Coordinates of C-alpha atoms and ligand atoms in Angstrom, one line a residue:
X7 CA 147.6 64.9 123.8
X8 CA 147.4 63.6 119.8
X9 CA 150.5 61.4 119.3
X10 CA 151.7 62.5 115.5
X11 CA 154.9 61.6 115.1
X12 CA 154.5 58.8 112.1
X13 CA 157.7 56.7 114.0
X14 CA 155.3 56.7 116.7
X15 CA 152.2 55.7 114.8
X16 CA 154.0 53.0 113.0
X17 CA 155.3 51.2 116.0
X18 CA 152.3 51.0 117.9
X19 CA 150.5 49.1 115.0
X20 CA 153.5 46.9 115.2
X21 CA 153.2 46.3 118.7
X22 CA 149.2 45.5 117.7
X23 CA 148.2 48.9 120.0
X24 CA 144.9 49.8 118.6
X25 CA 144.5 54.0 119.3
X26 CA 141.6 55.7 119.7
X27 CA 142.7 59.2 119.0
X28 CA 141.0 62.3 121.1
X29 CA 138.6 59.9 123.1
X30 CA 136.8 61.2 126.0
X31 CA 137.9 60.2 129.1
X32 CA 134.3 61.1 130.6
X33 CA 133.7 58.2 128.8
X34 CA 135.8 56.0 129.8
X35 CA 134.7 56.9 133.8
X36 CA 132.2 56.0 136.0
X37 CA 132.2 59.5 137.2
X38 CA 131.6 60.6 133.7
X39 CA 134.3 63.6 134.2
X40 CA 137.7 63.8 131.7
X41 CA 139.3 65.6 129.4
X42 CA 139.7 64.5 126.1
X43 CA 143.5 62.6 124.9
X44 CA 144.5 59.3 122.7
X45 CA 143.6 55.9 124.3
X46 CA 146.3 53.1 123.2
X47 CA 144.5 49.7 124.3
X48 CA 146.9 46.7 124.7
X49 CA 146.1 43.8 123.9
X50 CA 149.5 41.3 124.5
X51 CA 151.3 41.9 128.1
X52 CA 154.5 41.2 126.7
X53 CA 154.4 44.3 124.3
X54 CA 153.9 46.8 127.5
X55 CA 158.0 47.1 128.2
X56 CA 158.1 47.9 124.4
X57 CA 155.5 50.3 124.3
X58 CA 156.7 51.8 127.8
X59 CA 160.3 52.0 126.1
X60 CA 158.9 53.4 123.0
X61 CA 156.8 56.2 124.5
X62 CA 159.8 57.3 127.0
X63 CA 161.8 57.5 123.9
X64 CA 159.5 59.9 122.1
X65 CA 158.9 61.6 125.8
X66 CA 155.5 61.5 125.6
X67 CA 154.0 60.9 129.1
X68 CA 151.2 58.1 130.1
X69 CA 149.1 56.9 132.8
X70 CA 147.5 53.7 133.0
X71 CA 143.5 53.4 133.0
X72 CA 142.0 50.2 134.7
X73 CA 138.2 50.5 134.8
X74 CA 137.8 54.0 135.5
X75 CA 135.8 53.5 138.3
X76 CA 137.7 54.9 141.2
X77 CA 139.5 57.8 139.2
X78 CA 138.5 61.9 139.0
X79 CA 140.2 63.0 135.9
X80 CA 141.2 66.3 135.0
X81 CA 138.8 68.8 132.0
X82 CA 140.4 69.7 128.8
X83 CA 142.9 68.6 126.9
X84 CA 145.3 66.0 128.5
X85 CA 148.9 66.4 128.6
X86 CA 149.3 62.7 128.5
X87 CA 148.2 59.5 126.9
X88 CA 146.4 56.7 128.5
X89 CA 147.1 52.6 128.3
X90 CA 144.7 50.5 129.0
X91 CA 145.1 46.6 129.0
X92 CA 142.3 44.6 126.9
X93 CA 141.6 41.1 128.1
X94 CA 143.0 37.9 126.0
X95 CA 140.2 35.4 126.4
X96 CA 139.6 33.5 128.3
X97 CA 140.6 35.9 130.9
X98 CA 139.5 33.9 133.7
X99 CA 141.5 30.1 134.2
X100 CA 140.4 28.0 136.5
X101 CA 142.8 25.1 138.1
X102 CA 140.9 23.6 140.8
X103 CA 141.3 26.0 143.9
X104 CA 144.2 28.3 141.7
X105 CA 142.2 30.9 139.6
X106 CA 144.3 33.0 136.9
X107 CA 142.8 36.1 136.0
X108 CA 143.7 38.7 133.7
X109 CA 144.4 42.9 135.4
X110 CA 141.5 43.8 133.0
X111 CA 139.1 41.2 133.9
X112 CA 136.0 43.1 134.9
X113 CA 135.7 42.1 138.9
X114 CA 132.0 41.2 139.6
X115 CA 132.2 38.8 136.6
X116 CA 135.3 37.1 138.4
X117 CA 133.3 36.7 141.6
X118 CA 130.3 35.3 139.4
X119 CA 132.5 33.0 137.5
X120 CA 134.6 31.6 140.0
X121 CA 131.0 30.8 142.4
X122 CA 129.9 28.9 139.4
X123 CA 133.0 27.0 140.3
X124 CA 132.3 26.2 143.3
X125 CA 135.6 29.2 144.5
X126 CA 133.8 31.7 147.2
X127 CA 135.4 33.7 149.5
X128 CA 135.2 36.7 147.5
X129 CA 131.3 37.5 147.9
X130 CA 131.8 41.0 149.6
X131 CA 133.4 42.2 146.7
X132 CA 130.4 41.5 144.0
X133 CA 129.4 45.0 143.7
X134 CA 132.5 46.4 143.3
X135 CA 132.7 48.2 140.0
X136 CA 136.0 48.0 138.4
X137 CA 138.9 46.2 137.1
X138 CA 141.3 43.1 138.3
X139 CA 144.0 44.9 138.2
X140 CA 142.7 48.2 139.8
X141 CA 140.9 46.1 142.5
X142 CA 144.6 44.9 143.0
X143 CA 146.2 48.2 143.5
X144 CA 144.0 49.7 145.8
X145 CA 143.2 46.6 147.8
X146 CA 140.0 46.9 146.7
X147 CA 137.4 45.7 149.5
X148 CA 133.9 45.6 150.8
X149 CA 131.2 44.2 153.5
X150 CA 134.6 42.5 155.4
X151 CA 136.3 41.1 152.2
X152 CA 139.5 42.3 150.8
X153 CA 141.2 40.6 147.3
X154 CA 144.3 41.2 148.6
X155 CA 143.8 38.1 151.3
X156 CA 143.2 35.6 148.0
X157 CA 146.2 36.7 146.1
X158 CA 148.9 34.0 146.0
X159 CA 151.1 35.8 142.9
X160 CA 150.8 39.2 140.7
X161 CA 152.4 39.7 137.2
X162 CA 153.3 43.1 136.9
X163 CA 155.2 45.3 134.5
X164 CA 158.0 47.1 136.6
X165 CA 158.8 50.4 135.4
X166 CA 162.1 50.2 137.7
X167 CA 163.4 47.2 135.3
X168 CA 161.5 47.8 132.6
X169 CA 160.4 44.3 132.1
X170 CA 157.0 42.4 133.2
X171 CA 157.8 40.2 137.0
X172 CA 156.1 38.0 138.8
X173 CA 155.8 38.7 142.4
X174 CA 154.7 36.2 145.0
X175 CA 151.8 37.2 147.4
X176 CA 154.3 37.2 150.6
X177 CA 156.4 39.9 148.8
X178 CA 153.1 42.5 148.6
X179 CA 151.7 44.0 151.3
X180 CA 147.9 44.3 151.4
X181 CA 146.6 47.1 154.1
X182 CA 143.0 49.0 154.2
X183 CA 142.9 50.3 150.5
X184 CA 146.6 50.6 150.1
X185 CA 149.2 48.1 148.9
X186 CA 153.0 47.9 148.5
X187 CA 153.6 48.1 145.0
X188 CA 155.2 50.9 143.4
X189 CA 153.3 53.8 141.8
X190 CA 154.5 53.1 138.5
X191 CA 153.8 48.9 138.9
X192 CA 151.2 47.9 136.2
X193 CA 148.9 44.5 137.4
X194 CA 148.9 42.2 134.4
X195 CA 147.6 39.3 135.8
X196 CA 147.2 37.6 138.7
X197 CA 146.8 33.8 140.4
X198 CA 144.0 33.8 143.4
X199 CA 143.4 31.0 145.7
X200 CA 139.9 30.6 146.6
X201 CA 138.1 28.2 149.2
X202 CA 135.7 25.8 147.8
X203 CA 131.8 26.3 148.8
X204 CA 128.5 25.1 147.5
X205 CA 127.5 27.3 144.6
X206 CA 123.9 28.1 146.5
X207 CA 125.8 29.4 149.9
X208 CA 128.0 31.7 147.8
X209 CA 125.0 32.6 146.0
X210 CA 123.0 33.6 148.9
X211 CA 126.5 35.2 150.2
X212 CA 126.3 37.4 146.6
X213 CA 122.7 38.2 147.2
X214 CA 122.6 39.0 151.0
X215 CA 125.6 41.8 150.0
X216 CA 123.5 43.0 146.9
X217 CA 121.0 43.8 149.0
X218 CA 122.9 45.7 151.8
X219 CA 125.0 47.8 148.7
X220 CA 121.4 48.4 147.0
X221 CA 119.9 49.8 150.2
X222 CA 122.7 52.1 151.4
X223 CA 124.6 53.1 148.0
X224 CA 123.5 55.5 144.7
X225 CA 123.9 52.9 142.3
X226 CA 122.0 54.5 139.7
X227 CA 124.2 57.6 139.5
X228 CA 127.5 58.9 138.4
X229 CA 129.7 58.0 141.1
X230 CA 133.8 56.8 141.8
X231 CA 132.2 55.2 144.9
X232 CA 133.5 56.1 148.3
X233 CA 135.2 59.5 147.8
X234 CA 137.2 59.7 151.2
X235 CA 138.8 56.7 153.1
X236 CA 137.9 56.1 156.4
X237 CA 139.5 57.7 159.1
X238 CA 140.6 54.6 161.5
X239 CA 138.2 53.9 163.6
X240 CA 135.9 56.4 162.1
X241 CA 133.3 56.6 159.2
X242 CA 133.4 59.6 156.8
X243 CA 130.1 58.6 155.8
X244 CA 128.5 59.6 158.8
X245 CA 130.5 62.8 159.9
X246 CA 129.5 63.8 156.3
X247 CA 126.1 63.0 156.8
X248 CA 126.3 64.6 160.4
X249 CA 127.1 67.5 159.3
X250 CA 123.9 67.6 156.9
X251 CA 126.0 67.9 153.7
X252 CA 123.8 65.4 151.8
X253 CA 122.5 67.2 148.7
X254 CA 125.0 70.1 149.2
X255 CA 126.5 71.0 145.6
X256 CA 129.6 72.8 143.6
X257 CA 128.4 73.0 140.4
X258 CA 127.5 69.8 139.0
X259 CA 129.1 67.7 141.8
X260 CA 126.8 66.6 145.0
X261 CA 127.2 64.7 148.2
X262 CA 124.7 61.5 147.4
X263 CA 121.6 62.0 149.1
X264 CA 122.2 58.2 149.7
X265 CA 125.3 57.8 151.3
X266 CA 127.0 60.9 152.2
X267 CA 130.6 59.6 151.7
X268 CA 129.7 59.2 147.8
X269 CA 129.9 62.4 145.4
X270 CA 128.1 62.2 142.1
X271 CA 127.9 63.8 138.9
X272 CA 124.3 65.2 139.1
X273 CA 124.4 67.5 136.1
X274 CA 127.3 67.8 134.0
X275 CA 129.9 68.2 136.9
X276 CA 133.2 69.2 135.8
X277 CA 136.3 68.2 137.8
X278 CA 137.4 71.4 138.8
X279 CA 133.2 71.0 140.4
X280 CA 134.0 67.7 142.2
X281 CA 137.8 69.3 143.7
X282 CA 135.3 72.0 144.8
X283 CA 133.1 70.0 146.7
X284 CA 136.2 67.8 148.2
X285 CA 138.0 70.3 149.2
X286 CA 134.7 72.1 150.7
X287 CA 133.2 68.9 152.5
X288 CA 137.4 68.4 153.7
X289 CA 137.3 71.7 155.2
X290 CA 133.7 71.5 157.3
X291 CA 135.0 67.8 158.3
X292 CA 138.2 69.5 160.0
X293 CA 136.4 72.4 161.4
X294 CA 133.6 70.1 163.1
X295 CA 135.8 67.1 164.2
X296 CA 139.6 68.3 163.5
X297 CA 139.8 65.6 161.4
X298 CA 141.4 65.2 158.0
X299 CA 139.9 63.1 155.5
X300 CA 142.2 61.3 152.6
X301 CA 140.9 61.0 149.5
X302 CA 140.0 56.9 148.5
X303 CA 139.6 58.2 144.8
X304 CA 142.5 58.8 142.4
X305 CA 143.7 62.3 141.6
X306 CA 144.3 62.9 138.1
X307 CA 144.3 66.3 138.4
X308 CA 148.0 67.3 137.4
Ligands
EPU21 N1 126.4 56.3 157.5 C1 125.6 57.4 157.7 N2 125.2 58.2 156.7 C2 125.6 58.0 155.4 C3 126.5 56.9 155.2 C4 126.8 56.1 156.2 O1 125.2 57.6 158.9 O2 125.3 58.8 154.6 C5 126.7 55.4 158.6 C6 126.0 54.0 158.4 O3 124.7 54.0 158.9 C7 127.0 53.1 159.1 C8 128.4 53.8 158.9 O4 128.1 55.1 158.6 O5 126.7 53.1 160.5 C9 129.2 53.1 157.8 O6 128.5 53.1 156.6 P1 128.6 51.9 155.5 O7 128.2 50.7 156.2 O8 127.8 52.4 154.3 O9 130.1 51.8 155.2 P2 131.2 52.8 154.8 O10 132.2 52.8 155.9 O11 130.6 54.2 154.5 C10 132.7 51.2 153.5 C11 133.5 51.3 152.3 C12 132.7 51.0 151.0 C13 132.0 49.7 151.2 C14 131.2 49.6 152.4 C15 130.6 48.2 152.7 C16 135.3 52.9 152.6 C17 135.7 54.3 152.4 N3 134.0 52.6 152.2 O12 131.8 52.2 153.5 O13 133.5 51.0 149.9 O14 131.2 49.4 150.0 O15 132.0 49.9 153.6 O16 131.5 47.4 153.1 O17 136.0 52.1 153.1 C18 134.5 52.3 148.2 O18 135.6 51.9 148.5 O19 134.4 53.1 147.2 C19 133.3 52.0 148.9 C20 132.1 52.4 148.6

């Protein structure tokens, strides 16, 4: 979607909302799939009920992006805009074992920055690609560590009231890569509290999990990580895998050869190719074990 309407154009440079008109969400993606629309980056929280207001006004529809790392986005031209947040700096603040960090903080650099601190806790989650604030959302977690068990408050922009809020940890609900906000909540920033280790043990922590992610994941490749959740008490990585799917492609799109519960971009893939291959690999999973597995990316797909 081009915005046009001069009104529109005006105001956003008002609000200091730099537009990149017709960008490519492929991109913008760690999947490398997305059709093409205008990006408005943000760069003050306290403009984003403005903006909101300003594009509901105009009816023009938007999605927020974090870091595009957990999202399959639709080909073509977009029927909507996308927002996406751009760090003041600093965007980490540290206050002994309180850490304020900004939704667009990249994550890894938080878990590196915070060790230098002498704040672990978080050393499971170093290879997790992505945003604060879409690490938030999701409950983003790995090797036994989730953030949501550090997160003491979350600022968030409300679309119910229209205004930015401050929610205290006690009020969300953190659950195995689902949380309690509502769809429309936007993470703007968000207070931690972390324990306090010896930088060397956190370290070796970072390192041991580096490792394990190095040996078992396709890191080199186009990929939104892990494409299905897991069912409880079950691992879609192995039925997958079980099943022999690894290397088996739609198009463009193939299960990892790595890790079976990781679909990449191999060559070009499109998004209708990677719905192909989901909704293929969903449909031997249910034959074989009458199981049905949930997707753990985001759908942008309508
Ligand atoms: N396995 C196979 N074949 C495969 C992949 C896995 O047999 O192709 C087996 C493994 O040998 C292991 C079991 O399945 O016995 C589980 O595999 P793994 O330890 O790799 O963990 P996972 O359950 O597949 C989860 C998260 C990952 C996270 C890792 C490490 C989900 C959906 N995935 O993967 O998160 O990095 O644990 O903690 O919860 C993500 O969220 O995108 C993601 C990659």
């Amino acid at each position: 979607m081009r915005i046009e309407s001069p009104r529109v154009l005006a105001a956003l440079s008002d609000l200091g909302v730099e537009r990149l008109p017709g960008a490519s969400l492929a991109e913008l993606t760690s999947l490398g799939i997305g059709g093409t629309t205008d990006v408005l980056r943000v760069r003050a929280h306290r403009r984003v009920p403005a903006l909101v207001r300003l594009l509901r006004s105009e009816r023009i529809e938007h999605r927020f992006l974090g870091g595009g790392t957990n999202v399959l986005i639709a080909d073509g031209e977009l029927p909507w805009v996308v927002l996406q947040l751009v760090s003041p700096q600093p965007d980490i603040q540290i206050e002994g074992e309180s850490v304020w960090v900004d939704a667009a903080a990249d994550l890894g650099r938080t878990v590196t920055t915070c060790a230098r601190q002498n704040l672990g806790g978080m050393e499971g989650l170093i290879g997790v690609p992505g945003s604060v604030g879409g690490a938030l959302r999701m409950n983003a977690g790995a090797y036994g560590t989730e953030i949501g068990r550090f997160v003491r408050e979350v600022e968030v922009y409300r679309a119910a009231s229209g205004e930015n809020e401050t929610l205290r940890g006690g009020q969300i609900s953190f659950d195995y890569r689902h949380t309690s906000f509502a769809p429309e909540d936007i993470m703007l920033r968000a207070r931690l509290e972390l324990p306090e280790r010896p930088y060397d043990e956190i370290l070796a922590g970072i390192r041991v999990c580096n490792e394990k992610r190095r040996a078992s994941q396709p890191l080199n490749q186009k990929s939104a990580g892990c494409i299905f959740k897991n069912p409880p008490g079950g691992s879609a990585g192995r039925m997958i895998d079980g099943l022999g799917l690894k290397g088996f492609r739609v198009g463009g799109a193939m299960v990892s050869d790595r890790h079976a519960n990781f679909f990449v971009n191999a060559d070009h893939a499109t998004c209708a190719d990677m719905l192909g291959l989901i909704a293929e690999v969903r449909a031997r999973v249910r034959a074989a074990h009458g199981c049905e597995l949930e997707e753990e990316v985001i759908l942008w797909n309508a």
